[in-house]
Coordinates of C-alpha atoms and ligand atoms in Angstrom, one line a residue:
X115 CA 128.3 95.2 94.5
X116 CA 130.3 97.9 92.7
X117 CA 129.2 100.9 91.5
X118 CA 128.3 102.5 88.0
X119 CA 127.9 105.9 87.3
X120 CA 127.7 107.1 83.4
X121 CA 127.1 110.5 81.7
X122 CA 126.4 112.5 78.4
X123 CA 126.1 116.1 78.6
X124 CA 127.8 119.3 78.2
X125 CA 129.6 119.4 81.7
X126 CA 133.0 117.7 82.0
X127 CA 132.0 113.7 82.3
X128 CA 135.3 113.3 84.3
X129 CA 133.8 116.0 87.3
X130 CA 130.2 114.4 87.0
X131 CA 131.1 110.9 86.9
X132 CA 133.9 110.8 89.7
X133 CA 131.9 112.8 92.4
X134 CA 128.8 110.2 91.0
X135 CA 131.1 107.4 91.8
X136 CA 131.9 108.8 95.6
X137 CA 128.4 108.9 96.2
X138 CA 128.4 105.2 95.6
X139 CA 131.3 104.2 97.0
X140 CA 129.3 102.4 99.8
X141 CA 129.0 99.6 97.2
X142 CA 132.7 99.1 96.9
X143 CA 135.5 101.0 97.3
X144 CA 139.0 98.9 96.5
X145 CA 139.8 100.4 93.4
X146 CA 137.9 102.7 90.6
X147 CA 138.3 104.1 87.1
X148 CA 136.7 106.0 84.4
X149 CA 136.6 105.8 81.0
X150 CA 135.6 109.2 79.1
X151 CA 135.6 110.3 75.7
X152 CA 135.6 113.9 73.7
X153 CA 134.0 112.4 70.8
X154 CA 137.6 111.4 68.8
X155 CA 139.6 109.6 71.7
X156 CA 138.8 107.4 74.5
X157 CA 140.8 108.0 77.8
X158 CA 140.9 105.2 80.4
X159 CA 142.2 106.3 83.8
X160 CA 142.3 103.7 87.0
X161 CA 143.2 104.1 90.3
X162 CA 143.7 101.2 93.4
X163 CA 141.6 102.4 96.6
X164 CA 138.9 104.8 96.7
X165 CA 137.5 107.0 93.7
X166 CA 138.7 110.0 94.9
X167 CA 142.3 108.6 93.8
X168 CA 141.0 109.8 90.1
X169 CA 140.7 113.5 90.7
X170 CA 144.3 114.3 90.6
X171 CA 144.9 111.6 87.7
X172 CA 142.1 113.5 85.6
X173 CA 142.9 117.2 86.2
X174 CA 143.6 117.9 82.7
X175 CA 141.0 115.6 81.0
X176 CA 138.1 117.0 79.3
X177 CA 135.3 114.8 77.9
X178 CA 131.6 115.0 77.4
X179 CA 130.7 111.3 77.5
X180 CA 132.1 108.4 80.0
X181 CA 131.3 105.9 82.2
X182 CA 132.8 105.0 85.7
X183 CA 133.2 102.3 88.3
X184 CA 133.9 101.8 91.9
X185 CA 134.6 98.1 92.8
X186 CA 134.3 95.4 95.3
X187 CA 136.8 92.5 94.0
X188 CA 135.1 89.1 93.3
X189 CA 137.6 88.0 90.9
X190 CA 141.3 89.2 90.8
X191 CA 143.0 91.4 93.6
X192 CA 142.2 95.0 94.1
X193 CA 144.8 96.2 91.6
X194 CA 144.8 99.0 88.9
X195 CA 145.0 96.6 86.7
X196 CA 141.5 94.6 87.4
X197 CA 139.8 97.7 88.0
X198 CA 137.1 98.8 85.7
X199 CA 136.6 99.7 82.9
X200 CA 138.0 97.2 80.8
X201 CA 138.8 98.1 77.3
X202 CA 139.0 95.4 74.5
X203 CA 142.1 94.5 72.7
X204 CA 142.0 97.0 70.0
X205 CA 140.4 99.7 72.0
X206 CA 136.8 99.4 70.2
X207 CA 134.9 98.8 73.3
X208 CA 135.0 100.0 77.1
X209 CA 133.0 98.4 79.8
X210 CA 132.1 98.6 83.4
X211 CA 130.3 95.5 85.1
X212 CA 128.5 95.0 88.1
X213 CA 127.7 91.2 89.3
X214 CA 129.3 88.0 88.5
X215 CA 130.1 86.7 84.9
X216 CA 129.8 82.6 85.7
X217 CA 130.8 81.5 82.4
X218 CA 133.3 83.8 82.0
X219 CA 136.0 81.0 81.4
X220 CA 134.1 79.1 79.1
X221 CA 133.5 82.4 76.9
X222 CA 137.0 83.2 77.2
X223 CA 138.2 79.9 76.1
X224 CA 136.1 80.6 73.1
X225 CA 138.4 83.9 72.2
X226 CA 141.6 82.2 71.4
X227 CA 144.5 84.5 70.7
X228 CA 142.8 87.9 72.3
X229 CA 145.2 89.2 74.8
X230 CA 143.5 89.6 78.1
X231 CA 145.0 92.2 80.7
X232 CA 143.3 91.6 83.9
X233 CA 142.1 88.5 86.2
X234 CA 138.6 89.6 85.8
X235 CA 135.2 87.8 84.9
X236 CA 134.2 91.3 83.5
X237 CA 137.0 91.9 81.0
X238 CA 135.5 88.9 78.9
X239 CA 132.3 91.1 78.2
X240 CA 134.6 93.9 76.3
X241 CA 136.6 91.6 74.2
X242 CA 133.5 89.6 73.3
X243 CA 131.8 92.6 72.3
X244 CA 134.8 93.5 70.2
X245 CA 134.9 89.7 68.6
X246 CA 131.6 89.8 67.6
X247 CA 130.9 93.6 66.5
X248 CA 129.0 93.9 63.3
X249 CA 128.9 97.6 62.9
X250 CA 125.2 97.2 64.4
X251 CA 125.9 98.1 68.2
X252 CA 122.6 97.2 69.6
X253 CA 122.4 94.3 67.7
X254 CA 125.9 93.2 68.9
X255 CA 125.0 94.1 72.8
X256 CA 121.6 92.2 72.2
X257 CA 123.7 89.0 71.3
X258 CA 126.7 89.1 73.7
X259 CA 124.0 89.7 76.6
X260 CA 122.1 86.4 75.5
X261 CA 125.6 84.4 75.8
X262 CA 126.1 85.9 79.7
X263 CA 125.4 83.8 82.5
X264 CA 125.2 85.2 86.0
X265 CA 124.3 88.6 87.1
X266 CA 125.5 92.2 85.3
X267 CA 124.6 95.6 85.0
X268 CA 126.9 97.0 82.1
X269 CA 127.7 100.4 81.0
X270 CA 129.2 100.1 77.5
X271 CA 131.1 102.4 75.4
X272 CA 132.0 101.6 71.6
X273 CA 134.3 103.9 69.9
X274 CA 132.1 103.9 66.5
X275 CA 129.4 105.7 68.3
X276 CA 131.1 108.3 70.3
X277 CA 128.1 109.9 71.4
X278 CA 126.4 106.8 72.8
X279 CA 126.1 105.1 75.8
X280 CA 124.3 101.7 76.1
X281 CA 123.5 99.8 79.4
X282 CA 122.3 96.2 80.0
X283 CA 121.5 94.3 83.1
X284 CA 120.4 91.0 84.5
X285 CA 119.7 90.7 88.5
X286 CA 121.7 93.7 89.4
X287 CA 120.0 97.0 89.5
X288 CA 120.5 99.8 86.8
X289 CA 118.8 103.0 86.6
X290 CA 118.9 106.0 83.8
X291 CA 118.1 109.5 84.7
X292 CA 117.1 111.8 81.5
X293 CA 116.8 115.7 82.2
X294 CA 116.6 118.0 79.4
X295 CA 120.2 118.4 79.1
X296 CA 121.6 115.6 79.8
X297 CA 121.6 111.6 80.7
X298 CA 122.8 109.4 83.2
X299 CA 123.2 106.0 84.2
X300 CA 123.7 104.6 87.6
X301 CA 123.6 101.4 89.4
X302 CA 121.7 102.8 92.4
X303 CA 118.8 105.1 92.2
X304 CA 120.5 107.8 94.8
X305 CA 122.8 108.7 92.3
X306 CA 120.6 110.0 89.9
X307 CA 117.8 110.8 92.2
X308 CA 118.7 114.7 92.7
X309 CA 119.8 115.2 89.3
X310 CA 117.5 113.5 86.8
X311 CA 114.0 115.0 85.7
X312 CA 112.5 111.4 84.8
X313 CA 114.1 108.2 86.2
X314 CA 113.9 104.7 84.4
X315 CA 114.8 101.2 85.9
X316 CA 116.0 98.8 83.7
X317 CA 114.3 95.4 83.7
X318 CA 116.2 92.3 83.0
X319 CA 117.4 91.4 79.7
X320 CA 116.7 95.1 78.2
X321 CA 119.4 97.0 76.2
X322 CA 119.2 100.6 77.0
X323 CA 120.4 103.3 74.3
X324 CA 121.8 106.4 75.6
X325 CA 122.3 109.9 74.1
X326 CA 122.6 113.4 75.3
X327 CA 119.0 113.9 74.8
X328 CA 117.6 110.8 74.2
X329 CA 117.0 107.1 76.2
X330 CA 115.7 104.3 74.0
X331 CA 115.0 100.8 75.4
X332 CA 115.2 97.3 73.5
X333 CA 115.0 93.8 73.8
X334 CA 117.9 91.4 73.2
X335 CA 116.3 90.9 69.8
X336 CA 116.0 94.4 69.0
X337 CA 112.6 94.9 69.4
X338 CA 111.5 98.7 70.9
X339 CA 110.2 98.5 74.7
X340 CA 108.2 101.5 76.3
X341 CA 109.0 102.0 79.5
X342 CA 107.4 104.1 82.4
X343 CA 109.0 106.4 84.7
X344 CA 109.8 105.4 88.3
X345 CA 107.9 107.7 90.9
X346 CA 110.2 108.7 93.4
X347 CA 108.0 110.2 96.5
X348 CA 111.0 111.1 98.6
X349 CA 115.0 111.1 98.5
X350 CA 117.2 111.2 101.5
X351 CA 120.7 112.5 100.2
X352 CA 121.8 113.5 103.5
X353 CA 125.6 112.6 103.7
X354 CA 127.0 115.0 106.0
X355 CA 128.5 113.6 109.5
X356 CA 126.9 116.7 111.1
X357 CA 130.1 117.3 113.2
X358 CA 130.4 114.0 114.3
X359 CA 133.8 112.0 113.7
X360 CA 132.4 109.5 111.5
X361 CA 128.9 108.4 110.2
X362 CA 129.0 105.5 112.3
X363 CA 129.1 107.6 115.5
X364 CA 126.4 110.1 114.0
X365 CA 123.9 107.0 113.0
X366 CA 124.4 105.5 116.3
X367 CA 123.2 109.3 118.1
X368 CA 120.1 109.2 115.2
X369 CA 118.8 106.1 116.7
X370 CA 116.1 107.3 118.7
X371 CA 114.9 109.7 115.9
X372 CA 114.9 106.6 113.6
X373 CA 113.0 104.1 115.8
X374 CA 110.9 107.0 116.3
X375 CA 109.8 108.2 113.3
X376 CA 109.3 104.5 112.0
X377 CA 107.2 103.6 115.1
X378 CA 104.9 107.0 114.3
X379 CA 104.1 105.9 110.8
X380 CA 102.8 102.2 111.9
X381 CA 101.4 103.3 115.6
X382 CA 98.5 105.6 116.6
X383 CA 96.4 106.0 119.4
X384 CA 97.5 102.6 121.0
X385 CA 96.9 100.8 117.6
X386 CA 98.9 99.0 115.3
X387 CA 98.4 99.4 111.6
X388 CA 100.6 99.1 108.1
X389 CA 99.0 101.0 105.1
X390 CA 101.3 98.4 103.1
X391 CA 99.8 95.8 104.5
X392 CA 96.9 94.1 101.7
X393 CA 95.7 91.1 103.4
X394 CA 92.4 91.0 105.4
X395 CA 92.2 89.9 108.9
X396 CA 90.9 86.3 107.8
X397 CA 94.1 85.9 105.5
X398 CA 96.2 86.9 108.5
X399 CA 94.9 84.7 111.0
X400 CA 95.4 81.7 108.8
X401 CA 99.4 82.4 108.7
X402 CA 100.9 79.2 110.4
X403 CA 104.1 79.5 110.0
X404 CA 107.1 82.5 109.6
X405 CA 110.3 82.7 107.9
X406 CA 112.5 85.9 108.5
X407 CA 114.8 85.8 105.7
X408 CA 117.9 88.2 105.3
X409 CA 121.6 88.8 105.3
X410 CA 123.9 90.0 108.0
X411 CA 122.7 92.6 110.8
X412 CA 119.1 92.4 109.3
X413 CA 119.4 88.5 109.5
X414 CA 120.0 89.3 113.5
X415 CA 116.7 91.6 113.4
X416 CA 115.1 88.5 111.9
X417 CA 116.2 86.1 114.8
X418 CA 114.7 88.4 117.1
X419 CA 111.6 88.4 115.1
X420 CA 111.2 84.5 115.3
X421 CA 111.8 84.5 119.1
X422 CA 109.1 87.4 119.2
X423 CA 106.9 85.4 116.8
X424 CA 107.2 81.6 118.2
X425 CA 106.3 83.7 121.8
X426 CA 103.6 85.9 120.7
X427 CA 101.7 84.5 117.6
X428 CA 102.1 80.8 118.8
X429 CA 103.2 79.2 115.3
X430 CA 106.3 78.0 114.1
X431 CA 108.9 80.9 113.1
X432 CA 112.2 80.8 112.2
X433 CA 114.9 83.0 110.9
X434 CA 116.7 82.1 107.9
X435 CA 120.1 83.3 106.2
X436 CA 119.3 84.4 102.8
X437 CA 122.1 83.0 101.2
X438 CA 121.1 79.6 102.6
X439 CA 117.5 79.5 102.2
X440 CA 117.2 78.3 98.4
X441 CA 119.3 75.1 99.6
X442 CA 117.0 74.5 102.3
X443 CA 114.8 73.4 99.6
X444 CA 111.8 75.1 102.2
X445 CA 108.5 74.0 102.1
X446 CA 106.2 77.0 101.7
X447 CA 102.6 77.7 101.2
X448 CA 100.0 80.3 100.9
X449 CA 99.7 80.2 104.6
X450 CA 103.5 80.8 105.2
X451 CA 104.7 84.4 105.5
X452 CA 107.9 85.1 104.7
X453 CA 109.2 88.4 106.1
X454 CA 112.3 89.6 104.2
X455 CA 114.6 92.3 105.9
X456 CA 116.7 94.5 103.9
X457 CA 118.2 97.8 104.5
X458 CA 119.1 98.5 101.0
X459 CA 116.0 96.3 99.5
X460 CA 119.2 95.1 97.0
X461 CA 120.7 92.1 98.5
X462 CA 121.3 89.7 95.8
X463 CA 120.6 86.6 98.0
X464 CA 117.7 88.1 99.8
X465 CA 116.0 89.2 96.6
X466 CA 116.9 85.6 95.5
X467 CA 115.1 84.0 98.5
X468 CA 112.0 86.3 98.1
X469 CA 111.5 85.3 94.4
X470 CA 111.5 81.7 95.7
X471 CA 108.8 82.5 98.3
X472 CA 106.9 84.3 95.9
X473 CA 107.4 81.2 93.1
X474 CA 106.6 78.8 96.2
X475 CA 103.2 80.7 96.7
X476 CA 104.2 82.5 100.1
X477 CA 103.1 85.4 101.5
X478 CA 105.7 88.3 101.4
X479 CA 106.6 91.2 103.3
X480 CA 109.4 93.3 103.0
X481 CA 111.0 95.6 105.6
X482 CA 113.4 98.2 103.8
X483 CA 114.7 101.4 104.0
X484 CA 115.1 102.2 100.4
X485 CA 111.4 103.0 98.9
X486 CA 112.8 102.4 95.3
X487 CA 114.4 99.3 95.9
X488 CA 113.9 96.2 94.1
X489 CA 112.9 94.2 97.0
X490 CA 110.4 96.7 97.8
X491 CA 109.0 96.6 94.1
X492 CA 108.8 93.0 94.4
X493 CA 107.2 92.4 97.7
X494 CA 103.4 91.5 98.0
X495 CA 103.5 94.1 100.8
X496 CA 106.2 96.5 102.0
X497 CA 106.5 98.3 105.4
X498 CA 109.2 101.0 105.3
X499 CA 111.8 101.8 108.2
X500 CA 112.3 105.3 108.2
X501 CA 115.9 105.7 109.2
X502 CA 116.8 107.8 106.7
X503 CA 120.4 107.4 104.7
X504 CA 122.6 105.1 106.5
X505 CA 126.1 105.7 105.2
X506 CA 128.4 103.6 107.4
X507 CA 129.0 99.9 106.2
X508 CA 128.4 98.8 109.8
X509 CA 124.4 99.3 110.1
X510 CA 123.3 100.7 113.3
X511 CA 120.0 103.1 113.1
X512 CA 118.6 100.9 110.4
X513 CA 118.9 97.8 112.5
X514 CA 117.1 99.3 115.2
X515 CA 114.6 100.6 112.7
X516 CA 114.0 96.8 111.3
X517 CA 113.8 95.6 115.0
X518 CA 110.9 98.4 115.8
X519 CA 109.1 97.5 112.6
X520 CA 109.4 93.7 113.5
X521 CA 107.8 94.0 117.0
X522 CA 105.0 96.0 115.4
X523 CA 104.3 93.3 113.1
X524 CA 104.5 90.4 115.5
X525 CA 101.9 92.2 117.8
X526 CA 99.5 93.1 114.8
X527 CA 99.8 89.6 113.5
X528 CA 99.1 88.2 116.9
X529 CA 96.1 90.6 117.6
X530 CA 94.6 90.0 114.4
X531 CA 94.3 86.4 115.2
X532 CA 93.5 86.9 118.6
X533 CA 96.2 85.2 119.9
X534 CA 96.9 87.5 122.7
X535 CA 94.6 89.6 124.8
X536 CA 93.7 93.2 124.0
X537 CA 95.3 94.0 127.7
X538 CA 98.4 92.4 126.8
X539 CA 98.2 94.0 123.2
X540 CA 98.3 97.3 125.0
X541 CA 100.8 96.6 127.5
X542 CA 103.2 95.8 124.5
X543 CA 102.2 98.8 122.2
X544 CA 102.8 101.2 125.4
X545 CA 106.3 99.8 125.9
X546 CA 106.8 99.6 122.3
X547 CA 106.3 103.4 121.8
X548 CA 109.0 104.2 124.9
X549 CA 111.7 102.2 123.3
X550 CA 112.8 105.9 121.3
X551 CA 113.2 107.4 124.6
X552 CA 114.9 104.9 126.5
X553 CA 117.3 104.8 123.7
X554 CA 118.0 108.0 123.8
X555 CA 118.6 107.6 128.1
X556 CA 121.4 105.2 126.8
X557 CA 123.0 107.3 124.5
X558 CA 123.0 110.5 127.2
X559 CA 124.4 108.3 129.7
X560 CA 126.1 105.9 127.8
X561 CA 129.8 105.0 129.4
X562 CA 131.9 102.3 127.8
X563 CA 134.7 103.2 130.0
X564 CA 137.7 101.2 129.6
X565 CA 135.8 98.2 127.9
X566 CA 137.5 98.5 124.4
X567 CA 140.7 99.2 126.1
X568 CA 140.2 95.5 127.7
X569 CA 139.1 94.2 124.2
X570 CA 141.9 95.2 122.6
X571 CA 144.5 93.5 125.5
X572 CA 142.9 90.4 125.3
X573 CA 143.0 87.7 123.1
X574 CA 139.4 86.2 122.4
X575 CA 136.3 87.8 123.1
X576 CA 132.7 86.1 123.3
X577 CA 129.4 87.2 123.5
X578 CA 126.6 85.6 125.5
X579 CA 123.1 85.6 125.9
X580 CA 120.2 83.4 126.2
X581 CA 116.6 83.7 124.5
X582 CA 116.7 87.5 123.4
X583 CA 119.9 88.2 124.7
X584 CA 121.0 85.6 122.5
X585 CA 119.9 87.6 119.5
X586 CA 121.8 90.6 121.1
X587 CA 125.1 89.0 121.4
X588 CA 124.8 87.9 117.6
X589 CA 124.7 91.4 116.6
X590 CA 127.2 92.7 119.2
X591 CA 129.6 90.0 118.0
X592 CA 129.3 91.3 114.3
X593 CA 129.5 94.8 115.0
X594 CA 132.9 94.4 116.9
X595 CA 134.2 92.2 114.1
X596 CA 133.1 93.9 111.2
X597 CA 134.9 97.4 112.2
X598 CA 137.5 96.5 114.7
X599 CA 138.7 93.2 112.8
X600 CA 139.1 91.6 116.2
X601 CA 138.0 87.7 116.2
X602 CA 134.8 87.1 118.8
X603 CA 132.1 85.1 118.6
X604 CA 128.4 84.9 120.0
X605 CA 127.3 82.2 121.9
X606 CA 123.8 81.0 123.1
X607 CA 125.0 80.9 126.8
X608 CA 124.0 77.3 127.5
X609 CA 126.2 76.3 124.9
X610 CA 129.6 77.4 125.9
X611 CA 130.3 74.1 127.6
X612 CA 129.5 72.1 124.7
X613 CA 132.8 73.7 122.8
X614 CA 133.5 77.1 123.0
X615 CA 134.7 76.8 126.9
X616 CA 137.7 75.4 125.8
X617 CA 138.8 78.6 124.5
X618 CA 138.4 80.6 127.6
X619 CA 141.3 81.4 129.8
X620 CA 142.5 84.6 131.9
X621 CA 142.9 86.3 128.5
X622 CA 139.6 86.1 127.4
X623 CA 137.0 88.3 127.4
X624 CA 133.2 87.5 128.3
X625 CA 130.5 90.1 127.4
X626 CA 127.0 88.6 129.0
X627 CA 124.0 90.4 128.1
X628 CA 121.7 89.2 131.2
X629 CA 118.7 91.1 131.0
X630 CA 115.9 88.7 130.4
X631 CA 113.9 88.5 133.4
X632 CA 113.2 84.9 133.1
X633 CA 116.9 83.8 132.2
X634 CA 118.8 85.9 134.8
X635 CA 119.7 82.9 137.3
X636 CA 120.4 80.6 134.2
X637 CA 123.0 82.8 132.5
X638 CA 124.6 83.7 135.5
X639 CA 125.6 80.3 136.0
X640 CA 127.1 80.6 132.7
X641 CA 128.9 83.6 133.4
X642 CA 130.5 82.0 136.4
X643 CA 131.6 78.9 134.5
X644 CA 133.3 81.6 132.7
X645 CA 134.9 83.6 135.2
X646 CA 136.0 79.9 136.9
X647 CA 138.2 79.2 134.1
X648 CA 139.7 83.0 134.5
X649 CA 137.8 85.2 132.0
X650 CA 137.2 88.8 132.6
X651 CA 133.6 89.3 132.8
X652 CA 131.4 92.2 131.4
X653 CA 127.9 92.3 132.3
X654 CA 124.8 94.0 130.8
X655 CA 121.9 93.8 133.2
X656 CA 118.6 96.1 133.6
X657 CA 118.8 99.1 135.6
X658 CA 117.6 97.1 138.8
X659 CA 120.8 94.5 138.3
X660 CA 124.3 94.8 139.3
X661 CA 125.5 94.6 135.8
X662 CA 128.9 96.9 134.9
X663 CA 126.5 98.3 132.3
X664 CA 123.0 99.1 133.1
X665 CA 120.0 99.6 130.8
X666 CA 116.3 101.0 131.2
X667 CA 114.0 98.0 132.2
X668 CA 111.5 97.1 129.5
X669 CA 109.8 93.8 128.5
X670 CA 111.8 90.7 127.6
X671 CA 111.1 91.0 124.2
X672 CA 112.2 94.6 123.6
X673 CA 115.6 94.5 125.5
X674 CA 117.3 94.0 122.2
X675 CA 116.6 97.3 121.3
X676 CA 118.4 98.8 124.2
X677 CA 121.2 96.2 124.8
X678 CA 122.4 96.7 121.0
X679 CA 123.1 100.5 122.2
X680 CA 126.3 100.1 124.2
X681 CA 127.3 97.1 122.2
X682 CA 127.4 99.5 119.1
X683 CA 129.4 102.1 121.1
X684 CA 131.9 99.2 122.5
X685 CA 132.5 98.3 118.9
X686 CA 132.8 102.1 117.6
X687 CA 135.3 102.8 120.3
X688 CA 137.5 99.8 120.1
X689 CA 137.6 100.0 116.2
X690 CA 138.4 103.9 117.0
X691 CA 141.1 103.3 119.8
X692 CA 142.6 100.9 117.0
X693 CA 142.7 103.2 114.5
X694 CA 140.4 101.1 112.1
X695 CA 138.7 102.6 109.1
X696 CA 135.4 102.7 110.8
X697 CA 132.9 103.7 108.0
X698 CA 134.2 101.8 105.4
X699 CA 135.8 98.8 107.0
X700 CA 138.2 96.5 104.6
X701 CA 136.7 94.0 102.4
X702 CA 133.1 94.8 103.1
X703 CA 130.4 96.8 101.1
X704 CA 127.1 98.2 102.7
X705 CA 125.4 96.9 99.7
X706 CA 126.3 93.2 98.4
X707 CA 124.3 92.9 95.1
X708 CA 126.2 89.7 94.2
X709 CA 125.2 86.0 95.6
Ligands
G6P258 C1 125.9 94.0 104.4 C2 126.0 95.1 105.4 C3 125.3 94.7 106.6 C4 123.8 94.6 106.5 C5 123.9 93.4 105.2 C6 122.6 93.0 104.7 O1 126.7 93.3 104.8 O2 127.2 95.7 105.4 O3 125.3 96.2 107.5 O4 123.4 94.0 107.5 O5 124.7 93.8 104.0 O6 122.0 94.3 103.9 P1 120.6 94.8 103.9 O7 120.5 95.9 103.0 O8 120.0 93.5 103.1 O9 120.3 94.9 105.1

């Protein structure tokens, strides 16, 4: 989490860096700051809140080198004091840091007498650099990096070297962009992709030395490392609301295109093929265990995958929360397929799960939306979702594109292993291809009516479902709580009477997803149980049912792609009626690069 931007060149570094930080805001936006130098003096400016708050404060500053940071607080509140850059006691070093320094307390206790001015873990890096400075900048940074435990992407300025930026990283992404006139540093490839002629990705424990016209990389012992460029195939930087009030609404509306584009790349002439999959048919048919691993909404997409895989492939399949995966001490082998799902391709826990899966010899395939992401680079095979750039923190179109890939992947494996007949496969593929049109149909006629007001009037919201509908309940509940801050939960409908039903009263709203053809009767019993205790009920059914919200018919497995659309709209309008910051909900960030 957090965003880093650095620049050396002839333009005013202040403008380039603040603009860059605004582009990186999706990584965190609770406070921001810059450190810039005009060659003789370093100026540090900070603000509590979004990076745009820096413009006014920096109006009269001119500089040709600098670093900036937009923060998502981990250690210490989101105050100006705790905002980066942090400066060493005597002002020699200014640093920006993404990640967490796990041994900061121990390092701090070794800096007796040094005056700290923030509550952050990061400040210790600046103080340590000053304390250990030998006059050799590269050597000093290398020595300090060796002492740091945890994760870090660092941008460093030293007053003795007014025309140099130093960077270093471990387990947190960092990129350098080199053009003939200037050099950039950024924590995200998107911030340098359109500006630079050549882009380089720093690897763990590498130290980068940047000047206006050079970029050199060393290991922590000072030995030179030759780097090759990152090849960028395409980069979608579109960050325009296109007339919509919020990115989230625009992205909800873009879902038919996102799903269509994703499916067009992997389905043709009634067949499914993945360019990114390198295993042969025998290897695929040997798969006897599947784990879908992800965080947040991507985990909910994985939940759908697990239900679909058990049903169609007929092997044990499980969705795992990435942050828990390592602590399950999972049993994996070469016949286990680990499916890593991540919009950003950078989520720290998901990446750690991928690395563990590879270490244990599992087959790994990642489903990502960002082509040059770390997860894409490290997986055995990659399948792209073609959702385009997603700006709103709460995912919508990337989630829908993930579902599309997951369905196709499950069908592909089932077919390769002859677990389903050709006819059955064809029936599924034909229906899969219809999803974009059906999503479009829902968006055209979608009417969420007074449901947002009912949510706001009550004191408890619960989403229930069974089977595939249950997976949607989980995602619907997450959408509502993350953008409207309304406490709500999702329940497998059969579980209601094992606890949650004690919360139900005449002030409760139960939103029941009742599309699954085989489970309709059972979920209706659960709906009646809630209604009998006074709850207001909203039901979602297929077009032939008598639900409050009706969606087009499809095969049970595909209902999650359709049911979620009205749920996203309900969340959106509830948050809007409440006056919430829809695209940037409080305390959240789009890319979660700390564990
Ligand atoms: C954050 C985002 C969610 C996303 C999750 C996983 O929490 O707000 O929208 O589902 O991270 O992110 P990933 O990039 O790995 O899909």
